[in-house]
Short mmCIF file of C-alpha atoms and ligand atoms in Angstrom, two decimals:
data_model
loop_
_atom_site.label_atom_id
_atom_site.label_comp_id
_atom_site.label_asym_id
_atom_site.label_seq_id
_atom_site.Cartn_x
_atom_site.Cartn_y
_atom_site.Cartn_z
CA MET Y 311 75.45 74.32 -35.36
CA LEU Y 312 77.46 72.13 -37.34
CA GLU Y 313 79.23 75.00 -38.86
CA ARG Y 314 80.22 76.33 -35.54
CA ARG Y 315 81.68 73.11 -34.47
CA THR Y 316 83.73 73.00 -37.69
CA LEU Y 317 84.82 76.50 -36.88
CA TRP Y 318 85.98 75.53 -33.36
CA LEU Y 319 87.52 72.47 -34.81
CA LEU Y 320 89.61 74.65 -37.16
CA ALA Y 321 90.40 77.01 -34.51
CA GLY Y 322 91.66 74.17 -32.42
CA LEU Y 323 93.76 72.88 -35.16
CA ALA Y 324 95.16 76.30 -35.81
CA ALA Y 325 96.07 76.78 -32.10
CA GLY Y 326 97.72 73.37 -32.23
CA ILE Y 327 99.76 74.40 -35.21
CA VAL Y 328 100.72 77.67 -33.56
CA ALA Y 329 101.62 76.05 -30.32
CA GLY Y 330 103.55 73.46 -32.25
CA GLY Y 331 105.51 76.15 -33.87
CA ALA Y 332 106.19 77.81 -30.47
CA MET Y 333 107.42 74.55 -29.09
CA GLY Y 334 109.76 74.24 -32.11
CA GLY Y 335 111.02 77.66 -31.42
CA LEU Y 336 111.51 76.99 -27.74
CA ALA Y 337 113.47 73.87 -28.69
CA ALA Y 338 115.53 75.80 -31.01
CA SER Y 339 116.20 78.45 -28.33
CA PHE Y 340 117.12 75.72 -25.92
CA SER Y 341 119.53 74.12 -28.18
CA SER Y 342 121.24 77.30 -28.64
CA LEU Y 343 121.80 77.76 -24.81
CA PRO Y 344 125.29 76.69 -23.58
CA SER Y 345 124.88 72.87 -23.07
CA PHE Y 346 127.02 70.40 -21.26
CA LYS Y 347 128.85 69.83 -24.69
CA ASN Y 348 129.94 73.55 -24.58
CA ARG Y 349 131.34 73.48 -21.23
CA PRO Y 350 135.14 73.74 -20.86
CA SER Y 351 136.67 70.28 -20.60
CA PRO Y 352 137.84 69.37 -17.10
CA ALA Y 353 141.48 69.87 -18.47
CA VAL Y 354 140.82 73.37 -19.32
CA GLU Y 355 139.42 74.05 -15.76
CA LEU Y 356 142.47 72.44 -14.13
CA ILE Y 357 144.78 74.42 -16.66
CA ARG Y 358 143.21 77.66 -15.20
CA ARG Y 359 143.15 76.41 -11.62
CA TYR Y 360 146.75 75.43 -11.38
CA GLY Y 361 148.23 78.50 -13.07
CA CYS Y 362 149.41 76.81 -16.17
CA ALA Y 363 147.60 79.55 -18.18
CA GLY Y 364 149.58 82.34 -16.51
CA CYS Y 365 152.86 80.92 -17.80
CA HIS Y 366 151.94 79.21 -21.06
CA GLN Y 367 150.13 79.56 -24.18
CA ILE Y 368 147.74 76.65 -24.52
CA PRO Y 369 145.45 75.95 -27.56
CA GLY Y 370 141.74 76.12 -26.81
CA VAL Y 371 142.26 78.11 -23.59
CA PRO Y 372 141.84 81.63 -24.55
CA ALA Y 373 142.93 82.88 -21.05
CA ALA Y 374 146.30 80.89 -21.46
CA ARG Y 375 148.56 83.62 -22.86
CA GLY Y 376 151.49 83.23 -20.52
CA ARG Y 377 155.03 83.77 -21.92
CA VAL Y 378 157.11 82.52 -19.06
CA GLY Y 379 157.19 78.97 -20.43
CA PRO Y 380 157.09 77.85 -23.84
CA PRO Y 381 153.76 77.59 -25.84
CA LEU Y 382 152.35 74.07 -25.33
CA GLU Y 383 150.80 73.57 -28.84
CA GLY Y 384 151.85 70.22 -30.14
CA VAL Y 385 153.94 69.45 -27.05
CA GLY Y 386 153.39 65.76 -27.91
CA ASP Y 387 155.44 66.15 -31.10
CA ARG Y 388 158.35 67.42 -29.15
CA ARG Y 389 161.31 65.12 -28.71
CA TYR Y 390 162.38 66.54 -25.35
CA LEU Y 391 160.49 68.17 -22.54
CA ALA Y 392 162.47 71.20 -21.07
CA GLY Y 393 165.15 70.30 -23.60
CA THR Y 394 166.36 67.35 -21.52
CA ILE Y 395 163.68 64.95 -20.72
CA GLN Y 396 162.76 62.19 -23.23
CA ASN Y 397 159.22 63.04 -24.12
CA SER Y 398 156.66 60.37 -23.35
CA PRO Y 399 153.24 60.42 -21.91
CA GLU Y 400 154.35 59.15 -18.60
CA ASN Y 401 157.19 61.82 -18.41
CA LEU Y 402 154.84 64.44 -19.46
CA VAL Y 403 152.59 63.61 -16.40
CA ASP Y 404 155.65 63.41 -14.15
CA TRP Y 405 156.84 66.68 -15.29
CA ILE Y 406 153.42 68.31 -14.82
CA VAL Y 407 153.34 67.07 -11.29
CA ASP Y 408 156.82 67.87 -10.11
CA PRO Y 409 159.07 69.46 -12.75
CA ARG Y 410 161.94 70.19 -10.32
CA SER Y 411 162.30 66.40 -9.56
CA MET Y 412 163.43 66.11 -13.11
CA VAL Y 413 165.29 69.38 -13.81
CA PRO Y 414 166.19 70.87 -10.46
CA HIS Y 415 166.88 74.44 -11.71
CA THR Y 416 163.88 74.76 -14.13
CA ALA Y 417 161.82 77.80 -13.60
CA MET Y 418 158.58 75.75 -13.68
CA PRO Y 419 157.42 75.35 -10.24
CA MET Y 420 155.41 72.45 -8.65
CA THR Y 421 151.80 73.77 -8.85
CA GLY Y 422 150.18 71.38 -6.51
CA ILE Y 423 148.38 69.50 -9.30
CA SER Y 424 147.61 65.89 -8.30
CA GLU Y 425 148.81 62.91 -10.56
CA PRO Y 426 145.26 62.04 -11.69
CA GLU Y 427 144.68 65.75 -12.51
CA ALA Y 428 148.02 65.97 -14.28
CA ARG Y 429 146.96 63.05 -16.46
CA THR Y 430 143.89 64.73 -17.53
CA VAL Y 431 145.82 67.86 -18.52
CA ALA Y 432 148.62 65.60 -20.31
CA GLN Y 433 145.79 63.95 -22.30
CA TYR Y 434 144.46 67.21 -23.43
CA LEU Y 435 147.87 68.56 -24.24
CA LEU Y 436 148.63 65.47 -26.39
CA ALA Y 437 145.39 65.98 -28.21
CA HIS Y 438 146.12 69.59 -29.06
C1 HEC H 1294 155.62 80.05 -13.14
C2 HEC H 1294 155.49 79.58 -14.50
C3 HEC H 1294 154.82 78.25 -14.84
C4 HEC H 1294 153.83 77.70 -14.41
C5 HEC H 1294 152.90 77.97 -13.33
C6 HEC H 1294 153.67 76.43 -15.13
N1 HEC H 1294 154.78 76.41 -16.12
FE1 HEC H 1294 155.09 74.75 -17.29
N2 HEC H 1294 156.86 75.52 -17.83
C7 HEC H 1294 157.45 76.87 -17.29
C8 HEC H 1294 158.69 76.95 -17.86
C9 HEC H 1294 159.62 78.20 -17.47
C10 HEC H 1294 159.01 75.88 -18.60
C11 HEC H 1294 160.40 75.59 -19.49
C12 HEC H 1294 161.06 74.62 -18.45
C13 HEC H 1294 162.54 74.43 -18.97
O1 HEC H 1294 162.81 74.19 -20.11
O2 HEC H 1294 163.23 74.12 -18.03
C14 HEC H 1294 157.85 75.13 -18.57
C15 HEC H 1294 157.72 73.88 -19.27
C16 HEC H 1294 156.64 73.13 -19.40
C17 HEC H 1294 156.42 72.05 -20.18
C18 HEC H 1294 157.38 71.26 -21.17
C19 HEC H 1294 157.37 72.10 -22.47
C20 HEC H 1294 158.51 71.83 -23.31
O3 HEC H 1294 158.37 72.08 -24.59
O4 HEC H 1294 159.64 71.63 -22.95
C21 HEC H 1294 155.10 71.58 -20.10
C22 HEC H 1294 154.41 70.37 -20.71
C23 HEC H 1294 154.54 72.45 -19.10
N3 HEC H 1294 155.45 73.32 -18.70
C24 HEC H 1294 153.18 72.28 -18.54
C25 HEC H 1294 152.71 73.04 -17.50
C26 HEC H 1294 151.37 72.70 -16.90
C27 HEC H 1294 150.43 71.71 -17.40
C28 HEC H 1294 151.24 73.61 -15.96
C29 HEC H 1294 150.15 73.67 -14.98
C30 HEC H 1294 149.95 72.56 -14.07
C31 HEC H 1294 152.55 74.42 -15.96
N4 HEC H 1294 153.29 74.07 -17.01
C32 HEC H 1294 152.54 75.53 -15.16
C33 HEC H 1294 156.72 77.59 -16.52
C34 HEC H 1294 155.59 77.45 -15.81
#
């Protein structure tokens, strides 16, 4: 009788260990699922939505392979935007919202992006 109980106890223990192992496995497979961290940043979504990707190569945005405008990698290090506008975070935002108000004949159109959205995109560009 006592022996039986011990056996059950051992079986229970073993089951616990197996279950624990399975839980560990589950946790591991959950952590390999795309998490919030792996989601594209809001800036990347805006870059796609407003067509920037169709005209520019942009680091971190694989779909952005456009060659109509210059590649935007390291745009923060450039002295001038569009060859004429003094580069600054504010001017970059203004440019993204309404380039033709700054350089009337530029080929870059107004995309309809709002100022707060342009700020998000500018921050992203300045960090890449
Ligand atoms: C229809 C094509 C087109 C679209 C869409 C477009 N751009 Fe441009 N972009 C250009 C062209 C062309 C230039 C070069 C302008 C010039 O030199 O006059 C440019 C220039 C720029 C510059 C200045 C780069 C530099 O070094 O002078 C930035 C920054 C920029 N674009 C960001 C964006 C962002 C952000 C978006 C999306 C909201 C966007 N562009 C959408 C064509 C486009």
